[in-house]
Coordinates of N, CA and C in Angstrom, one line a residue:
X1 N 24.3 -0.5 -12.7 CA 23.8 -0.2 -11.4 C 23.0 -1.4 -10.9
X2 N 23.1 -1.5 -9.7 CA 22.8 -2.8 -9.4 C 21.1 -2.6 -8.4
X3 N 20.4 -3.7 -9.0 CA 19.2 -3.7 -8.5 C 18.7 -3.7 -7.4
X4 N 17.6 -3.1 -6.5 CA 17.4 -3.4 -5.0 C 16.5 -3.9 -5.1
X5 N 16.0 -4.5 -4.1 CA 15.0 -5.5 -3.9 C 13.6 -4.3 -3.9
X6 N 12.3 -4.5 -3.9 CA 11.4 -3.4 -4.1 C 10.1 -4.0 -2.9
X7 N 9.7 -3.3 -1.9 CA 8.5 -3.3 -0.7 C 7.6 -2.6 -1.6
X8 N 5.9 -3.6 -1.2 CA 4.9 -2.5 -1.6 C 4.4 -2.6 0.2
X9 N 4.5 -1.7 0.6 CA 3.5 -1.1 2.0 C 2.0 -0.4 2.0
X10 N 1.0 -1.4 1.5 CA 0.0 -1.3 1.7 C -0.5 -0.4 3.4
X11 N -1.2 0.7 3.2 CA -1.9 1.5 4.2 C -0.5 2.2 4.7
X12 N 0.8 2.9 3.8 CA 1.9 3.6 4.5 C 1.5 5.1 4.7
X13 N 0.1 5.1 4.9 CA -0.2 6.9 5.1 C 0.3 6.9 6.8
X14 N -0.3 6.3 7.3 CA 0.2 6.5 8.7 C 0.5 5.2 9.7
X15 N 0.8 5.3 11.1 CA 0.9 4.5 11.7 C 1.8 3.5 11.6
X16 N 1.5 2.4 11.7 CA 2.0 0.9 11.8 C 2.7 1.2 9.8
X17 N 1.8 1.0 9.3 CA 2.7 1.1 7.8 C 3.2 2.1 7.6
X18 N 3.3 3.2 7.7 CA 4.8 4.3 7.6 C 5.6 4.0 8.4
X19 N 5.7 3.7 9.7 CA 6.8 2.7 10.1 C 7.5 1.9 9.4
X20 N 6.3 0.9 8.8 CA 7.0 -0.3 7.9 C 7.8 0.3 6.9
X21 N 7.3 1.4 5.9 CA 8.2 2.0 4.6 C 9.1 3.0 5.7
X22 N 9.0 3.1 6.2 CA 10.9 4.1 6.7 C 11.5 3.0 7.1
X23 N 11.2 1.9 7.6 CA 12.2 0.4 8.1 C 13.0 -0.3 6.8
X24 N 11.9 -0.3 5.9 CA 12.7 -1.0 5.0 C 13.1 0.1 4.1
X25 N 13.0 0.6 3.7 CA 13.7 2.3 3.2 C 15.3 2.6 3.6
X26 N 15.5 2.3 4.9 CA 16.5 2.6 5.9 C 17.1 1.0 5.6
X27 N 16.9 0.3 5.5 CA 17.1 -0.9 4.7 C 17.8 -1.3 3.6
X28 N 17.3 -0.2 2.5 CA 17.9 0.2 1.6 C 16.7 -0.6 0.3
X29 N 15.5 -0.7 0.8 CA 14.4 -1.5 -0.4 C 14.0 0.0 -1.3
X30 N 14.1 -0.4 -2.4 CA 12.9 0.7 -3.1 C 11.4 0.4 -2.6
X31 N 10.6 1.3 -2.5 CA 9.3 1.1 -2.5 C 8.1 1.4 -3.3
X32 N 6.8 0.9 -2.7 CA 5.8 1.1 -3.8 C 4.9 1.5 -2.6
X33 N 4.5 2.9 -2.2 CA 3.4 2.7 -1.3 C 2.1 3.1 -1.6
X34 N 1.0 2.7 -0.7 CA 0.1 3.3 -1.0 C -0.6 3.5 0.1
X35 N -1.9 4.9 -0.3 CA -2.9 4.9 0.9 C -3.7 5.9 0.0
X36 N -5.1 6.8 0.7 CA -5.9 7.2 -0.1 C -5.3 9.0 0.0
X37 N -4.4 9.5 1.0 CA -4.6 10.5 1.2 C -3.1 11.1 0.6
X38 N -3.4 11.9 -0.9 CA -2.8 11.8 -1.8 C -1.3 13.0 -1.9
X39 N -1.8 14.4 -1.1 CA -0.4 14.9 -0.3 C 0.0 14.4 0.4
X40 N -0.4 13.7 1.3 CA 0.3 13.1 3.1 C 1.3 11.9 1.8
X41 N 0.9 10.9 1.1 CA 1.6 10.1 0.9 C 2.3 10.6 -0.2
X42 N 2.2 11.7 -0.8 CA 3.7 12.6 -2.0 C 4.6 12.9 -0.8
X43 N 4.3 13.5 0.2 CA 5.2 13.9 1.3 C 6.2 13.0 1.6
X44 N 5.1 12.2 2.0 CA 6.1 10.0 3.0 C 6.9 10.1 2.1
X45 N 6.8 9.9 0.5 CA 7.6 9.2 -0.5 C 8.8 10.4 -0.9
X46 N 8.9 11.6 -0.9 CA 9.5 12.1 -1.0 C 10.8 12.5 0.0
X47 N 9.9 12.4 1.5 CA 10.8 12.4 2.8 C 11.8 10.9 2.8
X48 N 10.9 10.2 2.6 CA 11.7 8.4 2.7 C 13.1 8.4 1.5
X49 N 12.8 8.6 0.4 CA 13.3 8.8 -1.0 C 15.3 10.0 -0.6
X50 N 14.8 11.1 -0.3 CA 15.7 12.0 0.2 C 16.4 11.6 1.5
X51 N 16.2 10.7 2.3 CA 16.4 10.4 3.3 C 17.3 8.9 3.5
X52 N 16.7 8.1 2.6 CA 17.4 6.9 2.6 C 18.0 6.7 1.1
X53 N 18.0 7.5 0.2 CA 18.7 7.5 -1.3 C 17.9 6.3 -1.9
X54 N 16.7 5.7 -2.0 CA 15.9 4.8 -2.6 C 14.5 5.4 -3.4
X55 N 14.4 4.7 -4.3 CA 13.1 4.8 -5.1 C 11.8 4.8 -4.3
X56 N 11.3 5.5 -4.5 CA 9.2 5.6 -3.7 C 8.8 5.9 -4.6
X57 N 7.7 4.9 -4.9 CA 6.7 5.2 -5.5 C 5.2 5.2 -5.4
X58 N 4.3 6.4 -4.9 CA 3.3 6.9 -4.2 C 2.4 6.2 -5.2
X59 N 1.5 5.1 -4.4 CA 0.2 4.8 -5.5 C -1.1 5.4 -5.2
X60 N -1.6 6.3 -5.3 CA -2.7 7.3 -4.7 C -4.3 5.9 -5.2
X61 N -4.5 5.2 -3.9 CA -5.2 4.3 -4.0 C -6.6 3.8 -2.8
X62 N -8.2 4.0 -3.2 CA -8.6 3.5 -2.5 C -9.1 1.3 -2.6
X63 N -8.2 0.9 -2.1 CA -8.3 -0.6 -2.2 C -9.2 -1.2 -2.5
X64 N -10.6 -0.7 -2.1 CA -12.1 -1.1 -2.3 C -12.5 -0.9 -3.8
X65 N -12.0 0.1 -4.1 CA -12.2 0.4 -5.4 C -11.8 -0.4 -6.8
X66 N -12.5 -0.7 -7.3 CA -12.2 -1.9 -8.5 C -10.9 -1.2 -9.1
X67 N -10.8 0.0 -10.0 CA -10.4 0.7 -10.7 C -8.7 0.7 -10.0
X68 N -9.1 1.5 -8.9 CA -7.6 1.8 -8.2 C -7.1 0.6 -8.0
X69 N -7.4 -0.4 -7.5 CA -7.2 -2.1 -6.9 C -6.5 -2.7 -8.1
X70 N -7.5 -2.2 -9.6 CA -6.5 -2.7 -11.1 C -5.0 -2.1 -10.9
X71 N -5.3 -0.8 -11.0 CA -4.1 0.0 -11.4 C -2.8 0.0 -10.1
X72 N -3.0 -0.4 -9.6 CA -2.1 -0.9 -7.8 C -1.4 -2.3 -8.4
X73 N -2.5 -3.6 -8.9 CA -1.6 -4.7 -9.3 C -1.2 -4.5 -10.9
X74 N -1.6 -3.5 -11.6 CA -0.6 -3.2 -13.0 C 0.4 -3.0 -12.8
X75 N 0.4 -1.9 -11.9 CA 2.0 -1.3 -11.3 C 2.9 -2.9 -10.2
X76 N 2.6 -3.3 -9.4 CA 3.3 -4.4 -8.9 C 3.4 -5.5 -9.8
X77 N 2.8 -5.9 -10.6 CA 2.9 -6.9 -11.7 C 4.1 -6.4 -12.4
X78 N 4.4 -4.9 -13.2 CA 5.5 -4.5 -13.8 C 6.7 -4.2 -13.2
X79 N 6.7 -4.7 -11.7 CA 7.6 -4.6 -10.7 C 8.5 -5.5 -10.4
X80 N 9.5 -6.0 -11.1 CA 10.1 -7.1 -11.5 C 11.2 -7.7 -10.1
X81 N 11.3 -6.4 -9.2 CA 12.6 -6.5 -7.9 C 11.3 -6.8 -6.5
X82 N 9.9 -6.6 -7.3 CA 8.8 -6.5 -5.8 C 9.5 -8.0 -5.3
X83 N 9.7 -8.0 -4.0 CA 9.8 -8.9 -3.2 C 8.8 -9.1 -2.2
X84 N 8.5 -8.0 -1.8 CA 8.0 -8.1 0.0 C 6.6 -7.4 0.0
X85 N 5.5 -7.5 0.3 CA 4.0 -6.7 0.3 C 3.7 -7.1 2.1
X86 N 3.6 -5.9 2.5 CA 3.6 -4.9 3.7 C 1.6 -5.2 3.6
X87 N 1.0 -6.0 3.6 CA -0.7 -5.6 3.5 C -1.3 -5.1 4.8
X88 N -1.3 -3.8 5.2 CA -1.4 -2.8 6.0 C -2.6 -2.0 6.1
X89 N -3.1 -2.2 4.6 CA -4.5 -1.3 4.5 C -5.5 -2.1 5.3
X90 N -6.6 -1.2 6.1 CA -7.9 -2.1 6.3 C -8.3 -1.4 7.8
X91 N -9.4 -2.1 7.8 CA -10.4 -1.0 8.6 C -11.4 -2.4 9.2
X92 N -11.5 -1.9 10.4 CA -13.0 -3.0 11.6 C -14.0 -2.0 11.2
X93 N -14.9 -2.9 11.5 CA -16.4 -2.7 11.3 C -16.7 -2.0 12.5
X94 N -17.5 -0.9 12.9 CA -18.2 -0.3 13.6 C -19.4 -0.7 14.7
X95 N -20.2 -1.3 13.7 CA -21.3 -2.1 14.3 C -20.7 -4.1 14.2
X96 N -22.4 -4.2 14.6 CA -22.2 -5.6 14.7 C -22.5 -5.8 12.9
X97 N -22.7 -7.2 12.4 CA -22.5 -8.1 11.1 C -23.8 -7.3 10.5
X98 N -24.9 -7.8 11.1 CA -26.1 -6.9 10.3 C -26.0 -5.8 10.4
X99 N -25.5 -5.2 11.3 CA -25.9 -3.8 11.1 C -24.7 -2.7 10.3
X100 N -24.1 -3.5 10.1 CA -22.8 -2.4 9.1 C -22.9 -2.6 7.9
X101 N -24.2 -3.5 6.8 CA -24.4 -3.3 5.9 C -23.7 -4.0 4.7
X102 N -24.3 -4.2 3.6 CA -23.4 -5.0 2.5 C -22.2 -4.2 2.1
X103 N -22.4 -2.8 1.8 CA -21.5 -2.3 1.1 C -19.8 -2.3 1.9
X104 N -20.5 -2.1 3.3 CA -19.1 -2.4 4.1 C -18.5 -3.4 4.3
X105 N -19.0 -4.4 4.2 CA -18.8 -5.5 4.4 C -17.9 -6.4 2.8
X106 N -18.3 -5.8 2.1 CA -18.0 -5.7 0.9 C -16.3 -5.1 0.3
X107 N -16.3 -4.0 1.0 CA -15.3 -3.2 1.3 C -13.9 -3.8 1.8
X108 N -14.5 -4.7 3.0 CA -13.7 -5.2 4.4 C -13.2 -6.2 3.4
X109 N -14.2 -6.9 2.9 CA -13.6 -8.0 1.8 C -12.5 -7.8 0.9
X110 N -12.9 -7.1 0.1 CA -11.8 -6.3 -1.3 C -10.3 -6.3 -0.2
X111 N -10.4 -5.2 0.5 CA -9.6 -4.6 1.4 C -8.3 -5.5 2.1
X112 N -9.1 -6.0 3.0 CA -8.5 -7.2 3.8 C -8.1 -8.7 2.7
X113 N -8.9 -9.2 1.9 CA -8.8 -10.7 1.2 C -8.2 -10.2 -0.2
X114 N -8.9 -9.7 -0.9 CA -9.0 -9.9 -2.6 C -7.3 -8.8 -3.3
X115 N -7.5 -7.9 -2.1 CA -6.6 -6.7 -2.6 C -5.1 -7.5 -2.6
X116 N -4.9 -8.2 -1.0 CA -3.2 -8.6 -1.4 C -3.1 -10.2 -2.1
X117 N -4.3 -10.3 -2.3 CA -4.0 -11.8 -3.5 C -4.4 -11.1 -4.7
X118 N -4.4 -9.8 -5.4 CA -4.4 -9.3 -6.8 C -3.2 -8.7 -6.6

């Protein structure tokens, strides 16, 4: 059987990146998605999966999180067909610079910079 090329779609719970994983799905890529909300994204991957006859694989992940952020590049590291990363997750600040605090800021960092270079 011959191999397909493999998408990770960072933030495919909704919007702009579930788009992206039904594009390349219909495409014919296996995938790797992720987002935090852990039925909505078994659903995506099972609808996409039945739908375009390709591999999904749901990473139930919050990006910020050291722990989840490991186990997101264990799995893409053992992903030998990953070709393409979809970095989709991430979130604007609310307030201005001081006022939205280290930990968010912190967040925005992991999220946006550190997550799609791990």
């Amino acid at each position: 059987m011959e191999k397909r090329d493999t998408a990770l779609i960072a933030g495919a719970s909704s919007g702009i990146g579930r788009a992206y994983a039904a594009e390349f799905a219909r495409r014919g890529y296996d995938l790797i998605i992720t987002g935090r909300g852990k039925d909505l994204l078994r659903n995506i991957a099972a609808e996409l999966a039945a739908r375009h006859s390709v591999k999904v694989n749901a990473v139930i992940a919050e990006l910020s999180n050291d722990r989840d952020l490991e186990a997101l590049s264990r799995k893409a590291g053992k992903t030998k067909s990953l070709t393409v990363l979809v970095n989709n997750a991430g979130f604007g600040a609310m307030r201005d610079f001081l006022g939205e605090g280290y930990a968010a800021q912190e967040a925005l960092l992991k999220i946006h910079s550190l997550a799609p270079v791990k």
